[in-house]
PDB file of C-alpha atoms in Angstrom:
ATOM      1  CA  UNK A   1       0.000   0.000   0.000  1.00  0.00           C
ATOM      2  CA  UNK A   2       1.560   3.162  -1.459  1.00  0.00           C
ATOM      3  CA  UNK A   3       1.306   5.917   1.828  1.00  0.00           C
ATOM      4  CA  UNK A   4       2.832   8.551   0.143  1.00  0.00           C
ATOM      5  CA  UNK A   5       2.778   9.774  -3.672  1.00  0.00           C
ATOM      6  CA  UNK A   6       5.418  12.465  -4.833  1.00  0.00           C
ATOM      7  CA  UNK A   7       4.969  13.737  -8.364  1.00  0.00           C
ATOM      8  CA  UNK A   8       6.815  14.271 -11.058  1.00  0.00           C
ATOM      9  CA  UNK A   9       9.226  11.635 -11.193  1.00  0.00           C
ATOM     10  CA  UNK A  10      11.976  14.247 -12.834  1.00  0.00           C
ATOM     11  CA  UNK A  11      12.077  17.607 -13.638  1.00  0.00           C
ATOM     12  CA  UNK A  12      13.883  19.753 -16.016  1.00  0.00           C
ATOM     13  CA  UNK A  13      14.146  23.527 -15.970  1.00  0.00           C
ATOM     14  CA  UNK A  14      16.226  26.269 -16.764  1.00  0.00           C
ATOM     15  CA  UNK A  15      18.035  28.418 -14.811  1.00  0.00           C
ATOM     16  CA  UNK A  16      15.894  30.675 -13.256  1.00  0.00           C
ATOM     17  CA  UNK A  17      12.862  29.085 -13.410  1.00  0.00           C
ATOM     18  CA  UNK A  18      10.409  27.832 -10.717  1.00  0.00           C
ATOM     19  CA  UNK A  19      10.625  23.750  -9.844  1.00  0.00           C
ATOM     20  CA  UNK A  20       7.602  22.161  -8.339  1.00  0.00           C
ATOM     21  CA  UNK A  21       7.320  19.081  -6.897  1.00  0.00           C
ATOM     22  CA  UNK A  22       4.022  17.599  -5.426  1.00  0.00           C
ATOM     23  CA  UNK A  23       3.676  15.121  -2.657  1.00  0.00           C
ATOM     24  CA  UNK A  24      -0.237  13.501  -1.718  1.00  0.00           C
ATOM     25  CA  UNK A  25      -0.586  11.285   1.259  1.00  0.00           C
ATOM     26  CA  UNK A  26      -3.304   8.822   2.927  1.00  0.00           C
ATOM     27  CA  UNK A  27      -2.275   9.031   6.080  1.00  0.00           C
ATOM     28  CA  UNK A  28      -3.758  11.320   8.711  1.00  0.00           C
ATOM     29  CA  UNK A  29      -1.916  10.328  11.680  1.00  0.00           C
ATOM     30  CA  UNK A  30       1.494  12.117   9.843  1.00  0.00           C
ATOM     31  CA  UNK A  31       2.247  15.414  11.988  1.00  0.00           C
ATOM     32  CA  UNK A  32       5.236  16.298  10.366  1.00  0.00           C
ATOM     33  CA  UNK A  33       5.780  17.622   6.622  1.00  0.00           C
ATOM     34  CA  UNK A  34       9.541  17.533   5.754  1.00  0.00           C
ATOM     35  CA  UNK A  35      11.428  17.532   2.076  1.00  0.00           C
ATOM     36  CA  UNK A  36      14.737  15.729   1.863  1.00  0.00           C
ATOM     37  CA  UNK A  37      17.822  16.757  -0.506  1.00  0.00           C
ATOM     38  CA  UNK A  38      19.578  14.043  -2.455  1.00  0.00           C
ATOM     39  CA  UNK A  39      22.885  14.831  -4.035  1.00  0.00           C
ATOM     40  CA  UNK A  40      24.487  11.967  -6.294  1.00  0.00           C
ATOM     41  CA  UNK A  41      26.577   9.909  -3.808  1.00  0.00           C
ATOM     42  CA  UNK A  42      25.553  11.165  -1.254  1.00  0.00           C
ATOM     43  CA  UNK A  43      23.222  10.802   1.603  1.00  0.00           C
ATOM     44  CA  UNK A  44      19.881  12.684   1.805  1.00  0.00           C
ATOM     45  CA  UNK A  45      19.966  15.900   3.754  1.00  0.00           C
ATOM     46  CA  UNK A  46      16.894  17.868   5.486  1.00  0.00           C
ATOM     47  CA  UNK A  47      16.116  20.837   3.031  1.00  0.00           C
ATOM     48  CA  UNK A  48      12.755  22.219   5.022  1.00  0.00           C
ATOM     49  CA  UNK A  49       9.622  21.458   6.887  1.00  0.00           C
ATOM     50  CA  UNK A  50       6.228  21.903   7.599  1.00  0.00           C
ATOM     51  CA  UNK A  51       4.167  21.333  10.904  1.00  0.00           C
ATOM     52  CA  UNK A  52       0.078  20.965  10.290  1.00  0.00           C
ATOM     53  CA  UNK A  53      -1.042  24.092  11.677  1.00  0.00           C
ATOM     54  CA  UNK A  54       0.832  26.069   8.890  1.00  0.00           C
ATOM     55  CA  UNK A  55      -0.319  26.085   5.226  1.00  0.00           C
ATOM     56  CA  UNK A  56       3.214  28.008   3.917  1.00  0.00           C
ATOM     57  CA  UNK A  57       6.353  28.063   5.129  1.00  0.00           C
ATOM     58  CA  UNK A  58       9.653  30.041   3.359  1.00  0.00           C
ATOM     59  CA  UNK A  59      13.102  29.176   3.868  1.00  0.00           C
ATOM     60  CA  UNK A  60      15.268  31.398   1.467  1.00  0.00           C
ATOM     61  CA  UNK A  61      14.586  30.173  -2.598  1.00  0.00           C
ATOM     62  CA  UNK A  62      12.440  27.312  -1.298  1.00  0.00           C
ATOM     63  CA  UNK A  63       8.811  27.254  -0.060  1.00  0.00           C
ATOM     64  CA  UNK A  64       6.784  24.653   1.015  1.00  0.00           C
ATOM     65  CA  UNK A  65       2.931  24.728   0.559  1.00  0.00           C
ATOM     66  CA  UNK A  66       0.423  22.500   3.013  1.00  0.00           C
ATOM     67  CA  UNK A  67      -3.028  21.356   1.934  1.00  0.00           C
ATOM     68  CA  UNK A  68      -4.604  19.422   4.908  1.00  0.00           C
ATOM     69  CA  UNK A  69      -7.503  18.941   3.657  1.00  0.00           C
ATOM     70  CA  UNK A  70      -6.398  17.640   0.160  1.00  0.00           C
ATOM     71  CA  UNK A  71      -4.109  15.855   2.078  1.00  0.00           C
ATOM     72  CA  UNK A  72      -1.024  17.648  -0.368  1.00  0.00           C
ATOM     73  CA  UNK A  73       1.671  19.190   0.191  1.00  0.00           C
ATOM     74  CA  UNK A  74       4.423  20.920  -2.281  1.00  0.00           C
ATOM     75  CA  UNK A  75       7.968  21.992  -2.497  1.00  0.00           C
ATOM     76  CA  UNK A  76       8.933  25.319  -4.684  1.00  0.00           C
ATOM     77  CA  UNK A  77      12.076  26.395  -5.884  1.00  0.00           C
ATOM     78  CA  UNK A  78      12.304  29.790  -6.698  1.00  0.00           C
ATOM     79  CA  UNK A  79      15.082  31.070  -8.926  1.00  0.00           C
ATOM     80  CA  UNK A  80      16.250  27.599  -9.784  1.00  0.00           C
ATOM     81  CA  UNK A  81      19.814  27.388  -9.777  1.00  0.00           C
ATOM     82  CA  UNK A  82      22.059  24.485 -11.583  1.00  0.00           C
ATOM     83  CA  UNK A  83      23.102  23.721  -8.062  1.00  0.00           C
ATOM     84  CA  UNK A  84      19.548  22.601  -6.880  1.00  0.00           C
ATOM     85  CA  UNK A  85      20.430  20.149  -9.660  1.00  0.00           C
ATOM     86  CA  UNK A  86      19.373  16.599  -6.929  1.00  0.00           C
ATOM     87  CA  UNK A  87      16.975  13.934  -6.083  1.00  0.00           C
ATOM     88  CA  UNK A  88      14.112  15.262  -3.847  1.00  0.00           C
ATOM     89  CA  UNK A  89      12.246  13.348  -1.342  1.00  0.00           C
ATOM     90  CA  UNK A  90       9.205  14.152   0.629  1.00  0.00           C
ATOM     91  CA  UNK A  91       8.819  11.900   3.870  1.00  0.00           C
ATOM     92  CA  UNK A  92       6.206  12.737   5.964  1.00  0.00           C
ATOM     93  CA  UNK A  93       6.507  11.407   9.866  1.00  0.00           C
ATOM     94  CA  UNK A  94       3.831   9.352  11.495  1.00  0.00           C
ATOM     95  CA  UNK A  95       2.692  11.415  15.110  1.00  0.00           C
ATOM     96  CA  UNK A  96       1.283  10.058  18.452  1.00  0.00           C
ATOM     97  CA  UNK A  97      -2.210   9.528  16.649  1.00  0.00           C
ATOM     98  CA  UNK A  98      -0.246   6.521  14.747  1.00  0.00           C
ATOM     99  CA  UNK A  99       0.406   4.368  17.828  1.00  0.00           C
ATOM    100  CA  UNK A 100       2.450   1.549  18.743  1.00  0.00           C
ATOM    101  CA  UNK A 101       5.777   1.402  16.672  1.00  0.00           C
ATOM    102  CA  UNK A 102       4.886   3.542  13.485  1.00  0.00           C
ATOM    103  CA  UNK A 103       5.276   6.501  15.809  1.00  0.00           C
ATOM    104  CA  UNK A 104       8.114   8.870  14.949  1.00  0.00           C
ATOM    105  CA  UNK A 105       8.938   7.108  12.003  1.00  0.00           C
ATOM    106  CA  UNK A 106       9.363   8.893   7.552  1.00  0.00           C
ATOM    107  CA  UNK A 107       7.635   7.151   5.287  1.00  0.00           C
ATOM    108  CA  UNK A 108       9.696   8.225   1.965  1.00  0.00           C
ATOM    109  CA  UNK A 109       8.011   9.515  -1.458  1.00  0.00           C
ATOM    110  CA  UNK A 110       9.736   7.634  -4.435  1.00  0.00           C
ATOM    111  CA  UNK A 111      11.399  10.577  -5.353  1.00  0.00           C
ATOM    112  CA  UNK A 112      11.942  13.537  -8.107  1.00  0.00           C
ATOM    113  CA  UNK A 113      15.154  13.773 -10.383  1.00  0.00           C
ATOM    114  CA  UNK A 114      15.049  17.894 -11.110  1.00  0.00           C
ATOM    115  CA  UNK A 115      17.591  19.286 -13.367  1.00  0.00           C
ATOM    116  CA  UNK A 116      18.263  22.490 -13.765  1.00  0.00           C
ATOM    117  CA  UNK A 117      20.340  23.700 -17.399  1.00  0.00           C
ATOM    118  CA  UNK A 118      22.307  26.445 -17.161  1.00  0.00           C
TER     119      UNK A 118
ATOM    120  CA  UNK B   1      27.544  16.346   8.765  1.00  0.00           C
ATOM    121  CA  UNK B   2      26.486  14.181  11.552  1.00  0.00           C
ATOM    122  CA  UNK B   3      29.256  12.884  12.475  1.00  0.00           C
ATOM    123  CA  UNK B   4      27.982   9.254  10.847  1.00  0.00           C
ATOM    124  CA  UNK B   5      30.028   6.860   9.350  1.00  0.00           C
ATOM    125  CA  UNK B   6      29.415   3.868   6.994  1.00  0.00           C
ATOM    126  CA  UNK B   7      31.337   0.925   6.554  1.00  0.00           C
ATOM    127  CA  UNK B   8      32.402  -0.827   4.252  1.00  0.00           C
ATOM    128  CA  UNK B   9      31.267   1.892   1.807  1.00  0.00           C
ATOM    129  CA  UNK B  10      31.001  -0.607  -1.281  1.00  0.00           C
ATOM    130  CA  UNK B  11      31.147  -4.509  -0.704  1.00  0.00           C
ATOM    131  CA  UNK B  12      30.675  -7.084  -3.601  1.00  0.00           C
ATOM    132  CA  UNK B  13      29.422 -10.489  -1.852  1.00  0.00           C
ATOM    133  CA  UNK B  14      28.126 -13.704  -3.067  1.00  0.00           C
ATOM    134  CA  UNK B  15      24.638 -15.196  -3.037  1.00  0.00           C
ATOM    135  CA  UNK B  16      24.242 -17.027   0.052  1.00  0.00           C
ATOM    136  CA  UNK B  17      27.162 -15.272   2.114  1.00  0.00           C
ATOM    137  CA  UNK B  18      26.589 -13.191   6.061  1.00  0.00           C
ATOM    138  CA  UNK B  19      27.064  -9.529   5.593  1.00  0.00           C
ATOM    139  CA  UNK B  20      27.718  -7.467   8.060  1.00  0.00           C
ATOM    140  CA  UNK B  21      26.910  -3.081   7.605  1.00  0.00           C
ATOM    141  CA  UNK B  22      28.144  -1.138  10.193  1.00  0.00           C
ATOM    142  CA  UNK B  23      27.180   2.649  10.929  1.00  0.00           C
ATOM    143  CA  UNK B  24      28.652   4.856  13.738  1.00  0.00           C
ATOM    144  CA  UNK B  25      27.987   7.856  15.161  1.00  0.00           C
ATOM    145  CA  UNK B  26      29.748  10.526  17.379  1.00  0.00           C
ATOM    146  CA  UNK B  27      26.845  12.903  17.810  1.00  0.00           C
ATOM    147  CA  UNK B  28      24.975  10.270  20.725  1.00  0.00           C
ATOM    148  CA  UNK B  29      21.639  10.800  19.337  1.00  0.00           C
ATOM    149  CA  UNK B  30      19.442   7.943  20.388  1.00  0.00           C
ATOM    150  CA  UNK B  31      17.264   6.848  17.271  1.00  0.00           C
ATOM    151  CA  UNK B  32      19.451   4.852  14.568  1.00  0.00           C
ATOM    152  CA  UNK B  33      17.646   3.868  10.988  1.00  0.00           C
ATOM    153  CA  UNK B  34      18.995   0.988   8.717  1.00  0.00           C
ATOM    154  CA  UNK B  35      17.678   2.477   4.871  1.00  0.00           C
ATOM    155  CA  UNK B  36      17.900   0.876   1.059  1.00  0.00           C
ATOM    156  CA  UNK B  37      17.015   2.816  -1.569  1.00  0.00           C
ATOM    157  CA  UNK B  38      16.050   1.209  -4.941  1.00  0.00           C
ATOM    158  CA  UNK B  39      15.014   3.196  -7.928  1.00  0.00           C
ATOM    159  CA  UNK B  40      11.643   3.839  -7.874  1.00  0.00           C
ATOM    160  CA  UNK B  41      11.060   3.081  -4.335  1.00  0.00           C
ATOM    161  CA  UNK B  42      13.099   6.290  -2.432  1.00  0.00           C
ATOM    162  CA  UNK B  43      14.054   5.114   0.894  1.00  0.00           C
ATOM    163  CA  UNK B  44      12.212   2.144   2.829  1.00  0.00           C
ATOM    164  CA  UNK B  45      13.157   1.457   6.757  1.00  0.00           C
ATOM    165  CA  UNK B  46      14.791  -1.573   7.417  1.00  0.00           C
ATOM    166  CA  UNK B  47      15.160  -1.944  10.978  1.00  0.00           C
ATOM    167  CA  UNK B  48      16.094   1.093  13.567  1.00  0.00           C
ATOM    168  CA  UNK B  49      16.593   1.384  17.080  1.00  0.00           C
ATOM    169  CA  UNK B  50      15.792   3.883  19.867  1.00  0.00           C
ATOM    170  CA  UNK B  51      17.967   3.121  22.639  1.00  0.00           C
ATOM    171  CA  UNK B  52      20.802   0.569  23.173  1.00  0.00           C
ATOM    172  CA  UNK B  53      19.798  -2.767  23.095  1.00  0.00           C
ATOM    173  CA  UNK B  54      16.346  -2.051  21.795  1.00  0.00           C
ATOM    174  CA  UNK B  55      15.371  -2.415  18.251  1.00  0.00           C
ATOM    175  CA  UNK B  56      12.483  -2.995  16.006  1.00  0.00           C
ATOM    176  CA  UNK B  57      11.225  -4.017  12.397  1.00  0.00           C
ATOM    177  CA  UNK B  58      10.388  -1.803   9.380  1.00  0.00           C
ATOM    178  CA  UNK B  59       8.765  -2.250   6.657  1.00  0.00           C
ATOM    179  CA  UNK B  60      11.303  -4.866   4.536  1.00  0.00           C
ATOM    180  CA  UNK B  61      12.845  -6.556   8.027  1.00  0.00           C
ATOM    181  CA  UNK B  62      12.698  -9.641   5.790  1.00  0.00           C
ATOM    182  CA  UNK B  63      16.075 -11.280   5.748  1.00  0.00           C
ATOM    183  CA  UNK B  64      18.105  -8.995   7.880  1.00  0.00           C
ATOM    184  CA  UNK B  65      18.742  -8.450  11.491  1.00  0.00           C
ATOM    185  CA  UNK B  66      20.223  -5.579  13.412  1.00  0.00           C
ATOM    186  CA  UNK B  67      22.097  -5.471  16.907  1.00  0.00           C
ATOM    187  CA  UNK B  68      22.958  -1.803  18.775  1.00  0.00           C
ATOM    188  CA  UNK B  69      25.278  -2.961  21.942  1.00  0.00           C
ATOM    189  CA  UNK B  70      26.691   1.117  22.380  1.00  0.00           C
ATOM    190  CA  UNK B  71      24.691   4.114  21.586  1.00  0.00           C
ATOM    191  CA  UNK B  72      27.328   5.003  18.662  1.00  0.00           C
ATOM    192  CA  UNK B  73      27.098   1.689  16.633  1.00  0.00           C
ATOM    193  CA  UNK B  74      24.241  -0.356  14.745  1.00  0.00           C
ATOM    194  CA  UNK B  75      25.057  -2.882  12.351  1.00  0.00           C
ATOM    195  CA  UNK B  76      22.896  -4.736  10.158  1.00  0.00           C
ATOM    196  CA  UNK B  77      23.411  -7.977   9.012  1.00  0.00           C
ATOM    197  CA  UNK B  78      22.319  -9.596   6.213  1.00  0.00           C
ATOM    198  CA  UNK B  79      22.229 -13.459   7.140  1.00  0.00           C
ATOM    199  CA  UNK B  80      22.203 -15.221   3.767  1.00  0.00           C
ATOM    200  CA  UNK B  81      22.720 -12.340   1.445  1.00  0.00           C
ATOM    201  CA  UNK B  82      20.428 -12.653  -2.004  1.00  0.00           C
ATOM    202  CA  UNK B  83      20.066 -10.609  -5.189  1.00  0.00           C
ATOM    203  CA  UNK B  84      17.079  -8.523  -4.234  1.00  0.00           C
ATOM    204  CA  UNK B  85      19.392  -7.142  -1.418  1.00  0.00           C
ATOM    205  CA  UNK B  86      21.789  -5.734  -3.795  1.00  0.00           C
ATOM    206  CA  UNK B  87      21.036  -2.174  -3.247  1.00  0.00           C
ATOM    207  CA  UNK B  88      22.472   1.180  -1.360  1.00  0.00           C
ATOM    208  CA  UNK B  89      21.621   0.791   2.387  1.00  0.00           C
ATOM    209  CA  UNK B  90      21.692   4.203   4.718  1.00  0.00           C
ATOM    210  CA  UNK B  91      22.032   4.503   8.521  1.00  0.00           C
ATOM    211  CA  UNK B  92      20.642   7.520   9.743  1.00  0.00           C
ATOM    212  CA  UNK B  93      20.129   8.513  13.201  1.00  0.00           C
ATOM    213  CA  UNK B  94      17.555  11.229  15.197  1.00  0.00           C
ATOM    214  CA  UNK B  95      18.414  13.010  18.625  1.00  0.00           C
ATOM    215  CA  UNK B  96      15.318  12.276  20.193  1.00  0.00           C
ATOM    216  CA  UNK B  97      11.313  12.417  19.765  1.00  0.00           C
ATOM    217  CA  UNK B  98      12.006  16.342  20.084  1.00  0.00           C
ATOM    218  CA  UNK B  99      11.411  19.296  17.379  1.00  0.00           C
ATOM    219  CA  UNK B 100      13.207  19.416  15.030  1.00  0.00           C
ATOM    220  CA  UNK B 101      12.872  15.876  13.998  1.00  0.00           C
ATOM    221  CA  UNK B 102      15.146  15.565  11.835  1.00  0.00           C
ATOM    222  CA  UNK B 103      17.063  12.547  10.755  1.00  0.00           C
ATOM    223  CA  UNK B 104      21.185  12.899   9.764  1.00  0.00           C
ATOM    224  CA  UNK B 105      22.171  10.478   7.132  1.00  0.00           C
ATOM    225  CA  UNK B 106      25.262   8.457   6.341  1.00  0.00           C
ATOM    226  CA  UNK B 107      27.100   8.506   3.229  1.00  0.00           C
ATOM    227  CA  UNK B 108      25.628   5.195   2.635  1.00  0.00           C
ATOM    228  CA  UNK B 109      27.062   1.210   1.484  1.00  0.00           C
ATOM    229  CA  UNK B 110      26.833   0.416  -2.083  1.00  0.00           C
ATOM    230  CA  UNK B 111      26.181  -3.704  -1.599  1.00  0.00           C
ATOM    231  CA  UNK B 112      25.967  -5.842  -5.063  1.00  0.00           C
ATOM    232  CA  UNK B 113      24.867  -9.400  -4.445  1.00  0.00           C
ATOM    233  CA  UNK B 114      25.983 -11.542  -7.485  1.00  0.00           C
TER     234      UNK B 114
END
């Protein structure tokens, strides 16, 4: 059973440009919104995130963008720079409301290859 | 950086053969999280562990096991290593069930089962 759905699968822009990348979930009992940063060869890295009672939050170039109701929530990338060039993950964490051992743990989108030409 | 170290950080192994992953940490942050990522599937949990001595199952626990005997190290051990398990595996680890929750990763183990 597929928890989490990120969307598109890869990206390409150009420099400059504004990335999007969409994440819809089932599960209600997540509490906790984050995006990961993958660079090749590397591990992932926390980029930003989102708590529930927020619908936008703004971190420099990158925004994220909470729907609870749709049960979506988005990752934008102003001014897209070849350096954003990485695999991004959304992995929302299961709260209290999960119980037993899913508490406190990511469940991890498939991921979004973005590209960004010069 | 963490502070979290992977080892070995690419290991070629035959079908059938114990393999052992080790991660350590210097930050003594209590969570630890055994990752593989496959294309197409991002990152699914393995095992992880929120104190010494205290572990539990994710959500593809088939076929490996994981011990924590010091806050700093978790290995993972794959028992009878098979083909599917060829993949790149990622410790991570979390200071607590505190704000920020965020989880530090490893560099990660490339693994190739042949």
């Amino acid at each position: 059973q597929q928890q989490v759905k990120q969307s598109p699968q890869s990206l390409i822009v150009q420099k400059g440009g504004i990335s999007i990348i969409n994440c819809a979930y089932e599960n209600t009992a997540f509490d906790y919104f984050p995006w990961y940063q993958q660079f090749p060869g590397k591990g992932p890295a926390l980029l930003i995130a989102i708590r529930p009672d927020v619908s936008e939050k703004k971190e420099g170039r990158f925004t994220i963008s909470f729907n609870k109701s749709a049960k979506q929530f988005s990752l934008h990338i102003m001014d897209s720079q070849p350096g954003d060039s990485a695999t991004y993950f959304c992995a929302p964490r299961e709260g209290a409301r999960a119980g037993g051992t899913s508490y406190g743990k990511l469940t991890f989108g498939q991921g979004t290859i973005l590209t960004v030409h010069p | 950086d963490a502070g979290i170290t992977q080892s070995p950080r690419h290991k070629v192994t035959e079908t059938g053969t114990p393999v052992t992953l080790r991660c350590h940490q210097t930050e003594n942050h209590r969570y630890m999280y055994w990752y593989r990522q496959d294309p197409g599937h991002g990152l699914r949990l393995i095992h992880y562990s929120y104190g010494v001595k205290d572990t539990d199952k994710g959500e593809v626990s088939d076929g490996y096991s994981v011990s924590r005997s010091k806050t700093e190290d978790f290995l993972l051990t794959l028992e009878s290593a098979t083909s599917s398990q060829t993949s790149v595996y990622f410790c991570a680890t979390q200071r607590g069930e505190v704000n920020p929750y965020e989880q530090y990763f490893g560099p990660g183990t490339r693994l190739t089962v042949t």
